[in-house]
Structure formats: C-alpha cells, structure tokens
Amino acid sequence: MLRSARALALLHGRRVTMRDALLVAEVDERRRELVEDIDDWAHSRSPHRGGDALIHAETLGAVIDRMAWGWVDANQSVEIDGARDHQARKRWHRLAELIDGYTELIGDLLQGGRRLPGRV
C-alpha cells in the first residue's frame, strides 16, 4: 500500500505539469488503478462488519489519493510562494486535516465503529 501511495503522489506531481490531455488521461487512469489496488488491499485485510458500523463516504484508496494530491499541492505552494506565504500555510493546514481524518478513520476501522464502502 505504501508503494501505491507514493506512486499516487508522484503521478499527481507529474500531472500538474502536463498540458497534453491524452497524457493527463493516462495519468488519471493509472491513478484509478492504484486507488483500486489500495481498495483491494484494504478489503482483503478488513474484517467484514455487519450493518451496525457506520459506512465511510469514500474508499481508502480515494482518501489516500486525496492525501497524495494534498502533499503535492502543499509542497508546490511552498516551492512557488515560500513557506511563509498565506496560501502555502493554508495548504499545509489542509493536508494536516486530511492526515488527521485518515488517522481517525483507521482508528474507527480497527475499533469496528466504521466500515469502508463495498466494492463495486
């Protein structure tokens, strides 16, 4: 899963600089595949909970994809505007919120209070 998360971040980083729609579509397709790989990994390792656990709105792969984009966006903002820039700080704050949400989600999954959406 960590390799897939890193690959997502690298793809987001490349996607930012692309202007060719076909290349962007290829990157997005690869991202979709990686998200599915993460979802398959999570599904194979998560206990199958009944209807009593709250269902999370997104799959784990989608959450990790958003965090990967947040990482790229925050770093790019610092590179362009500097670490003291207001927008850069907002992006890092948003990334921290995503990480907090991910951490809470994992805790809830492990404790049985939440479950991931079913596979389609």
PDB file of C-alpha atoms in Angstrom:
ATOM      1  CA  MET A   1       0.000   0.000   0.000  1.00  0.00           C
ATOM      2  CA  LEU A   2       2.833   2.425   0.774  1.00  0.00           C
ATOM      3  CA  ARG A   3       4.277   1.963  -2.697  1.00  0.00           C
ATOM      4  CA  SER A   4       0.890   2.724  -4.208  1.00  0.00           C
ATOM      5  CA  ALA A   5       0.517   5.855  -2.046  1.00  0.00           C
ATOM      6  CA  ARG A   6       3.962   7.056  -3.122  1.00  0.00           C
ATOM      7  CA  ALA A   7       3.154   6.319  -6.754  1.00  0.00           C
ATOM      8  CA  LEU A   8      -0.039   8.374  -6.424  1.00  0.00           C
ATOM      9  CA  ALA A   9       1.953  11.343  -5.118  1.00  0.00           C
ATOM     10  CA  LEU A  10       4.451  11.021  -7.981  1.00  0.00           C
ATOM     11  CA  LEU A  11       1.625  10.860 -10.522  1.00  0.00           C
ATOM     12  CA  HIS A  12      -0.042  13.945  -9.056  1.00  0.00           C
ATOM     13  CA  GLY A  13       3.304  15.738  -9.243  1.00  0.00           C
ATOM     14  CA  ARG A  14       3.715  14.864 -12.904  1.00  0.00           C
ATOM     15  CA  ARG A  15       0.095  15.652 -13.705  1.00  0.00           C
ATOM     16  CA  VAL A  16       0.473  19.250 -12.501  1.00  0.00           C
ATOM     17  CA  THR A  17       2.989  19.998 -15.252  1.00  0.00           C
ATOM     18  CA  MET A  18       1.207  18.208 -18.106  1.00  0.00           C
ATOM     19  CA  ARG A  19      -0.607  20.092 -20.843  1.00  0.00           C
ATOM     20  CA  ASP A  20      -1.389  17.175 -23.160  1.00  0.00           C
ATOM     21  CA  ALA A  21      -4.919  15.896 -22.466  1.00  0.00           C
ATOM     22  CA  LEU A  22      -4.018  12.359 -23.538  1.00  0.00           C
ATOM     23  CA  LEU A  23      -1.113  12.206 -21.101  1.00  0.00           C
ATOM     24  CA  VAL A  24      -3.322  13.582 -18.324  1.00  0.00           C
ATOM     25  CA  ALA A  25      -5.898  10.888 -19.106  1.00  0.00           C
ATOM     26  CA  GLU A  26      -3.185   8.205 -18.926  1.00  0.00           C
ATOM     27  CA  VAL A  27      -2.013   9.506 -15.554  1.00  0.00           C
ATOM     28  CA  ASP A  28      -5.592   9.594 -14.278  1.00  0.00           C
ATOM     29  CA  GLU A  29      -6.152   6.026 -15.471  1.00  0.00           C
ATOM     30  CA  ARG A  30      -3.021   4.880 -13.635  1.00  0.00           C
ATOM     31  CA  ARG A  31      -4.212   6.724 -10.520  1.00  0.00           C
ATOM     32  CA  ARG A  32      -7.558   4.933 -10.790  1.00  0.00           C
ATOM     33  CA  GLU A  33      -5.746   1.589 -10.979  1.00  0.00           C
ATOM     34  CA  LEU A  34      -3.655   2.428  -7.919  1.00  0.00           C
ATOM     35  CA  VAL A  35      -6.750   3.504  -5.973  1.00  0.00           C
ATOM     36  CA  GLU A  36      -8.358   0.161  -6.863  1.00  0.00           C
ATOM     37  CA  ASP A  37      -5.200  -1.685  -5.754  1.00  0.00           C
ATOM     38  CA  ILE A  38      -5.346   0.080  -2.378  1.00  0.00           C
ATOM     39  CA  ASP A  39      -9.066  -0.668  -2.081  1.00  0.00           C
ATOM     40  CA  ASP A  40      -8.458  -4.358  -2.871  1.00  0.00           C
ATOM     41  CA  TRP A  41      -5.653  -4.457  -0.311  1.00  0.00           C
ATOM     42  CA  ALA A  42      -7.858  -2.834   2.351  1.00  0.00           C
ATOM     43  CA  HIS A  43     -10.807  -5.088   1.550  1.00  0.00           C
ATOM     44  CA  SER A  44      -8.682  -8.228   1.852  1.00  0.00           C
ATOM     45  CA  ARG A  45      -7.467  -7.164   5.298  1.00  0.00           C
ATOM     46  CA  SER A  46     -10.549  -5.650   6.859  1.00  0.00           C
ATOM     47  CA  PRO A  47     -12.999  -7.679   8.871  1.00  0.00           C
ATOM     48  CA  HIS A  48     -16.414  -7.923   7.272  1.00  0.00           C
ATOM     49  CA  ARG A  49     -18.656  -5.933   9.552  1.00  0.00           C
ATOM     50  CA  GLY A  50     -22.381  -6.042   9.657  1.00  0.00           C
ATOM     51  CA  GLY A  51     -24.669  -3.100   9.173  1.00  0.00           C
ATOM     52  CA  ASP A  52     -24.036  -1.749  12.686  1.00  0.00           C
ATOM     53  CA  ALA A  53     -20.781   0.016  11.730  1.00  0.00           C
ATOM     54  CA  LEU A  54     -21.113   3.408  10.041  1.00  0.00           C
ATOM     55  CA  ILE A  55     -20.077   3.377   6.407  1.00  0.00           C
ATOM     56  CA  HIS A  56     -17.383   5.830   5.390  1.00  0.00           C
ATOM     57  CA  ALA A  57     -18.183   8.080   2.417  1.00  0.00           C
ATOM     58  CA  GLU A  58     -15.009   7.205   0.467  1.00  0.00           C
ATOM     59  CA  THR A  59     -12.895   4.179  -0.143  1.00  0.00           C
ATOM     60  CA  LEU A  60      -9.475   4.040   1.476  1.00  0.00           C
ATOM     61  CA  GLY A  61      -7.852   4.414  -1.938  1.00  0.00           C
ATOM     62  CA  ALA A  62      -9.785   7.627  -2.578  1.00  0.00           C
ATOM     63  CA  VAL A  63      -8.726   9.021   0.800  1.00  0.00           C
ATOM     64  CA  ILE A  64      -5.075   8.228   0.109  1.00  0.00           C
ATOM     65  CA  ASP A  65      -5.329   9.730  -3.377  1.00  0.00           C
ATOM     66  CA  ARG A  66      -6.627  12.987  -1.857  1.00  0.00           C
ATOM     67  CA  MET A  67      -3.786  12.989   0.677  1.00  0.00           C
ATOM     68  CA  ALA A  68      -1.269  12.411  -2.124  1.00  0.00           C
ATOM     69  CA  TRP A  69      -2.680  15.406  -4.007  1.00  0.00           C
ATOM     70  CA  GLY A  70      -2.631  17.468  -0.803  1.00  0.00           C
ATOM     71  CA  TRP A  71       1.038  16.632  -0.315  1.00  0.00           C
ATOM     72  CA  VAL A  72       1.933  17.667  -3.855  1.00  0.00           C
ATOM     73  CA  ASP A  73      -0.175  20.829  -3.676  1.00  0.00           C
ATOM     74  CA  ALA A  74       1.316  21.924  -0.334  1.00  0.00           C
ATOM     75  CA  ASN A  75       4.884  21.294  -1.467  1.00  0.00           C
ATOM     76  CA  GLN A  76       4.327  23.059  -4.781  1.00  0.00           C
ATOM     77  CA  SER A  77       2.891  26.069  -2.976  1.00  0.00           C
ATOM     78  CA  VAL A  78       5.949  26.305  -0.739  1.00  0.00           C
ATOM     79  CA  GLU A  79       8.287  25.987  -3.735  1.00  0.00           C
ATOM     80  CA  ILE A  80       6.474  28.741  -5.630  1.00  0.00           C
ATOM     81  CA  ASP A  81       5.414  31.141  -2.877  1.00  0.00           C
ATOM     82  CA  GLY A  82       7.662  30.292   0.061  1.00  0.00           C
ATOM     83  CA  ALA A  83       6.896  28.709   3.407  1.00  0.00           C
ATOM     84  CA  ARG A  84       5.644  31.939   4.967  1.00  0.00           C
ATOM     85  CA  ASP A  85       3.050  32.600   2.280  1.00  0.00           C
ATOM     86  CA  HIS A  86      -0.557  32.586   3.497  1.00  0.00           C
ATOM     87  CA  GLN A  87      -1.754  30.228   0.733  1.00  0.00           C
ATOM     88  CA  ALA A  88       1.106  27.804   1.385  1.00  0.00           C
ATOM     89  CA  ARG A  89       0.240  27.724   5.076  1.00  0.00           C
ATOM     90  CA  LYS A  90      -3.436  27.102   4.244  1.00  0.00           C
ATOM     91  CA  ARG A  91      -2.477  24.172   2.025  1.00  0.00           C
ATOM     92  CA  TRP A  92      -0.276  22.645   4.733  1.00  0.00           C
ATOM     93  CA  HIS A  93      -3.078  23.122   7.245  1.00  0.00           C
ATOM     94  CA  ARG A  94      -5.495  21.361   4.863  1.00  0.00           C
ATOM     95  CA  LEU A  95      -3.020  18.493   4.450  1.00  0.00           C
ATOM     96  CA  ALA A  96      -2.763  18.193   8.230  1.00  0.00           C
ATOM     97  CA  GLU A  97      -6.563  17.991   8.414  1.00  0.00           C
ATOM     98  CA  LEU A  98      -6.561  15.222   5.793  1.00  0.00           C
ATOM     99  CA  ILE A  99      -3.951  13.311   7.776  1.00  0.00           C
ATOM    100  CA  ASP A 100      -5.959  13.729  10.974  1.00  0.00           C
ATOM    101  CA  GLY A 101      -9.067  12.464   9.190  1.00  0.00           C
ATOM    102  CA  TYR A 102      -7.160   9.471   7.838  1.00  0.00           C
ATOM    103  CA  THR A 103      -5.797   8.657  11.292  1.00  0.00           C
ATOM    104  CA  GLU A 104      -9.288   8.868  12.792  1.00  0.00           C
ATOM    105  CA  LEU A 105     -10.690   6.690  10.003  1.00  0.00           C
ATOM    106  CA  ILE A 106      -8.081   3.983  10.580  1.00  0.00           C
ATOM    107  CA  GLY A 107      -8.791   4.021  14.324  1.00  0.00           C
ATOM    108  CA  ASP A 108     -12.531   3.741  13.701  1.00  0.00           C
ATOM    109  CA  LEU A 109     -11.996   0.883  11.238  1.00  0.00           C
ATOM    110  CA  LEU A 110      -9.830  -1.015  13.704  1.00  0.00           C
ATOM    111  CA  GLN A 111     -12.311  -0.493  16.543  1.00  0.00           C
ATOM    112  CA  GLY A 112     -15.268  -1.549  14.405  1.00  0.00           C
ATOM    113  CA  GLY A 113     -17.126   1.755  14.534  1.00  0.00           C
ATOM    114  CA  ARG A 114     -16.792   2.365  10.828  1.00  0.00           C
ATOM    115  CA  ARG A 115     -16.561   0.322   7.649  1.00  0.00           C
ATOM    116  CA  LEU A 116     -15.427   1.063   4.135  1.00  0.00           C
ATOM    117  CA  PRO A 117     -17.853   1.193   1.210  1.00  0.00           C
ATOM    118  CA  GLY A 118     -18.397  -2.115  -0.544  1.00  0.00           C
ATOM    119  CA  ARG A 119     -16.632  -2.989  -3.729  1.00  0.00           C
ATOM    120  CA  VAL A 120     -18.496  -2.497  -6.963  1.00  0.00           C
TER     121      VAL A 120
END
